[in-house]
Amino acid sequence: MAAAMNSLYLLRGPICIRAFNFIKSINQTAQIQHNAFIRRPLQFRRVLSSIRATSDEELAASAAAANADSGAPTIFDKIISKEIPCSIVYEDESVLAFRDISPQAPVHVLIIPKQRDGLTQLGKAEKRHEVILGQLLHAAKIVAEKEGISDGFRIVINSGASACQSVYHLHLHVLGGRQMKWPPG
């Protein structure tokens, strides 16, 4: 344990503290040997990279939340208007589905309404949004069929900063192509 802790001093900032606390909690709860991470350097690097990724996602979500209701165009508005290119999987008059640029599964497609209409997050949905919400879910089924994952897929909707929503234009993530784990979060 001491050797692993000494190697952490080479790191800087909150990642160092999070890694230290993670290793400390693992050691206390799982009773692993003091040099487990030294003998498993790949596992240790994965822990550090997941801490860094989690931190980045949380920071992006916090920054996005500050401008959530500003009405400014989002990256998805720019994709809809074709200002930003994307790999379209499905499109109809109401929704657009395209591949995520940072996929978290072999199949990772985002589905968005073409008109935001105040629907920045699921937690702000109103009665008037019922039709588009249904269209988004139906589009998810069509995407799953087109991508060959209709036998098993996951739909994720992040709503708000605490859920790490980083774009305030309601969107669904369709994930599949591998065995999903539970619990997801």
Tab-separated table of C-alpha atoms in Angstrom:
chain	number	residue	atom	x	y	z
A	1	MET	CA	0.000	0.000	0.000
A	2	ALA	CA	2.811	2.408	0.855
A	3	ALA	CA	4.467	1.902	-2.534
A	4	ALA	CA	1.195	2.614	-4.331
A	5	MET	CA	0.675	5.729	-2.241
A	6	ASN	CA	4.213	6.931	-2.951
A	7	SER	CA	3.599	6.569	-6.697
A	8	LEU	CA	0.548	8.815	-6.339
A	9	TYR	CA	2.717	11.722	-5.265
A	10	LEU	CA	3.836	11.946	-8.878
A	11	LEU	CA	0.278	12.978	-9.759
A	12	ARG	CA	-1.119	16.422	-9.090
A	13	GLY	CA	-4.404	17.918	-7.938
A	14	PRO	CA	-7.813	16.323	-7.329
A	15	ILE	CA	-6.979	13.189	-9.310
A	16	CYS	CA	-4.266	12.371	-6.796
A	17	ILE	CA	-6.663	12.831	-3.877
A	18	ARG	CA	-9.415	10.771	-5.539
A	19	ALA	CA	-6.992	7.972	-6.409
A	20	PHE	CA	-5.625	7.967	-2.864
A	21	ASN	CA	-9.129	7.809	-1.385
A	22	PHE	CA	-10.143	5.100	-3.851
A	23	ILE	CA	-7.166	2.907	-2.993
A	24	LYS	CA	-7.682	3.536	0.702
A	25	SER	CA	-11.371	2.534	0.478
A	26	ILE	CA	-10.555	-0.557	-1.607
A	27	ASN	CA	-7.964	-1.625	0.933
A	28	GLN	CA	-10.334	-1.110	3.847
A	29	THR	CA	-13.379	-2.781	2.286
A	30	ALA	CA	-11.857	-5.581	0.228
A	31	GLN	CA	-8.852	-6.352	2.458
A	32	ILE	CA	-6.512	-6.507	-0.516
A	33	GLN	CA	-2.807	-6.884	0.053
A	34	HIS	CA	-0.735	-3.738	0.431
A	35	ASN	CA	0.939	-4.085	-2.948
A	36	ALA	CA	-2.009	-5.235	-5.056
A	37	PHE	CA	-1.889	-2.235	-7.365
A	38	ILE	CA	1.877	-2.553	-7.788
A	39	ARG	CA	1.409	-6.134	-9.014
A	40	ARG	CA	-1.482	-5.012	-11.238
A	41	PRO	CA	-0.327	-1.759	-12.868
A	42	LEU	CA	-2.874	-2.030	-15.705
A	43	GLN	CA	-5.724	-2.183	-13.200
A	44	PHE	CA	-4.270	0.852	-11.399
A	45	ARG	CA	-4.092	2.837	-14.673
A	46	ARG	CA	-7.722	1.936	-15.419
A	47	VAL	CA	-8.739	3.257	-11.993
A	48	LEU	CA	-6.923	6.525	-12.634
A	49	SER	CA	-8.383	6.938	-16.135
A	50	SER	CA	-11.920	6.277	-14.889
A	51	ILE	CA	-11.449	8.855	-12.135
A	52	ARG	CA	-10.210	11.379	-14.706
A	53	ALA	CA	-13.097	10.628	-17.111
A	54	THR	CA	-15.657	10.927	-14.328
A	55	SER	CA	-14.178	14.229	-13.245
A	56	ASP	CA	-14.229	15.568	-16.823
A	57	GLU	CA	-17.876	14.564	-17.300
A	58	GLU	CA	-18.893	16.189	-14.032
A	59	LEU	CA	-17.071	19.413	-14.929
A	60	ALA	CA	-18.665	19.507	-18.396
A	61	ALA	CA	-22.112	18.937	-16.882
A	62	SER	CA	-21.641	21.731	-14.340
A	63	ALA	CA	-20.459	24.150	-17.008
A	64	ALA	CA	-23.361	23.285	-19.324
A	65	ALA	CA	-25.934	23.682	-16.546
A	66	ALA	CA	-24.972	27.323	-16.121
A	67	ASN	CA	-26.277	28.078	-19.635
A	68	ALA	CA	-29.055	25.472	-19.759
A	69	ASP	CA	-31.966	27.852	-20.230
A	70	SER	CA	-30.201	30.636	-22.116
A	71	GLY	CA	-31.841	29.717	-25.412
A	72	ALA	CA	-28.459	29.805	-27.141
A	73	PRO	CA	-27.968	27.258	-29.920
A	74	THR	CA	-26.558	23.948	-28.718
A	75	ILE	CA	-24.217	21.665	-30.592
A	76	PHE	CA	-27.305	19.610	-31.483
A	77	ASP	CA	-28.971	22.664	-33.061
A	78	LYS	CA	-25.848	23.036	-35.205
A	79	ILE	CA	-25.999	19.361	-36.171
A	80	ILE	CA	-29.674	19.712	-37.146
A	81	SER	CA	-28.881	22.751	-39.316
A	82	LYS	CA	-25.974	20.805	-40.890
A	83	GLU	CA	-23.374	23.322	-39.628
A	84	ILE	CA	-21.619	20.392	-37.939
A	85	PRO	CA	-21.348	17.090	-39.812
A	86	CYS	CA	-22.481	13.831	-38.235
A	87	SER	CA	-23.053	10.211	-39.154
A	88	ILE	CA	-26.832	10.012	-39.479
A	89	VAL	CA	-28.432	6.681	-38.634
A	90	TYR	CA	-32.104	7.691	-38.897
A	91	GLU	CA	-34.071	10.835	-39.678
A	92	ASP	CA	-37.703	11.768	-40.108
A	93	GLU	CA	-39.643	15.036	-39.911
A	94	SER	CA	-39.429	15.182	-36.086
A	95	VAL	CA	-36.236	13.431	-34.937
A	96	LEU	CA	-32.621	12.952	-35.916
A	97	ALA	CA	-30.470	10.000	-34.844
A	98	PHE	CA	-26.694	10.030	-35.279
A	99	ARG	CA	-23.610	8.249	-33.956
A	100	ASP	CA	-22.019	9.576	-30.779
A	101	ILE	CA	-18.497	10.942	-31.360
A	102	SER	CA	-17.343	9.385	-28.088
A	103	PRO	CA	-19.083	5.996	-28.039
A	104	GLN	CA	-19.490	4.157	-24.753
A	105	ALA	CA	-20.559	0.903	-26.418
A	106	PRO	CA	-20.094	-0.704	-29.844
A	107	VAL	CA	-23.404	0.924	-30.820
A	108	HIS	CA	-23.961	4.385	-29.346
A	109	VAL	CA	-26.489	6.550	-31.138
A	110	LEU	CA	-27.994	9.847	-29.980
A	111	ILE	CA	-31.610	10.668	-30.808
A	112	ILE	CA	-32.779	14.271	-30.616
A	113	PRO	CA	-35.941	16.183	-31.447
A	114	LYS	CA	-35.421	18.564	-34.363
A	115	GLN	CA	-37.326	21.281	-32.528
A	116	ARG	CA	-36.199	21.894	-28.952
A	117	ASP	CA	-39.430	23.715	-28.005
A	118	GLY	CA	-38.205	24.354	-24.459
A	119	LEU	CA	-37.392	20.681	-23.971
A	120	THR	CA	-33.881	21.098	-22.629
A	121	GLN	CA	-34.099	18.138	-20.261
A	122	LEU	CA	-36.590	15.417	-19.403
A	123	GLY	CA	-37.203	16.972	-16.000
A	124	LYS	CA	-38.736	20.001	-17.762
A	125	ALA	CA	-41.106	18.059	-20.020
A	126	GLU	CA	-44.665	19.335	-20.148
A	127	LYS	CA	-47.955	17.843	-21.327
A	128	ARG	CA	-47.404	19.438	-24.748
A	129	HIS	CA	-44.215	17.354	-25.184
A	130	GLU	CA	-45.968	13.961	-24.970
A	131	VAL	CA	-46.024	13.428	-28.728
A	132	ILE	CA	-42.322	14.143	-29.310
A	133	LEU	CA	-41.335	12.013	-26.304
A	134	GLY	CA	-43.209	9.097	-27.847
A	135	GLN	CA	-41.607	9.765	-31.238
A	136	LEU	CA	-38.141	9.714	-29.646
A	137	LEU	CA	-38.783	6.308	-28.068
A	138	HIS	CA	-40.229	4.946	-31.297
A	139	ALA	CA	-37.145	6.224	-33.141
A	140	ALA	CA	-34.994	4.361	-30.580
A	141	LYS	CA	-36.738	1.114	-31.541
A	142	ILE	CA	-36.131	1.815	-35.245
A	143	VAL	CA	-32.459	2.633	-34.588
A	144	ALA	CA	-32.022	-0.587	-32.587
A	145	GLU	CA	-33.448	-2.587	-35.500
A	146	LYS	CA	-31.262	-0.790	-38.059
A	147	GLU	CA	-28.155	-1.329	-35.927
A	148	GLY	CA	-28.926	-5.019	-35.337
A	149	ILE	CA	-29.303	-4.731	-31.564
A	150	SER	CA	-33.067	-5.123	-31.184
A	151	ASP	CA	-32.501	-8.255	-29.075
A	152	GLY	CA	-30.969	-6.109	-26.303
A	153	PHE	CA	-30.187	-2.430	-25.927
A	154	ARG	CA	-30.319	0.337	-23.365
A	155	ILE	CA	-31.904	3.794	-23.528
A	156	VAL	CA	-30.302	6.453	-21.338
A	157	ILE	CA	-31.573	9.976	-20.711
A	158	ASN	CA	-29.458	12.214	-18.496
A	159	SER	CA	-31.572	14.953	-16.941
A	160	GLY	CA	-29.717	17.769	-15.192
A	161	ALA	CA	-26.212	18.373	-13.909
A	162	SER	CA	-26.421	15.664	-11.228
A	163	ALA	CA	-27.027	13.127	-13.992
A	164	CYS	CA	-24.066	14.547	-15.999
A	165	GLN	CA	-26.212	16.075	-18.742
A	166	SER	CA	-23.770	18.135	-20.789
A	167	VAL	CA	-25.986	19.307	-23.687
A	168	TYR	CA	-29.265	20.994	-22.787
A	169	HIS	CA	-31.279	19.772	-25.741
A	170	LEU	CA	-33.163	16.631	-24.725
A	171	HIS	CA	-31.487	13.562	-26.176
A	172	LEU	CA	-31.611	9.798	-25.805
A	173	HIS	CA	-28.583	7.556	-25.872
A	174	VAL	CA	-29.181	4.175	-27.507
A	175	LEU	CA	-26.460	1.787	-26.345
A	176	GLY	CA	-25.902	-1.801	-27.385
A	177	GLY	CA	-23.703	-4.321	-29.109
A	178	ARG	CA	-22.294	-5.718	-25.863
A	179	GLN	CA	-23.555	-7.134	-22.581
A	180	MET	CA	-24.859	-4.279	-20.437
A	181	LYS	CA	-24.165	-4.342	-16.685
A	182	TRP	CA	-26.458	-3.561	-13.775
A	183	PRO	CA	-26.630	-1.272	-11.935
A	184	PRO	CA	-25.633	1.233	-14.621
A	185	GLY	CA	-24.585	4.209	-12.492
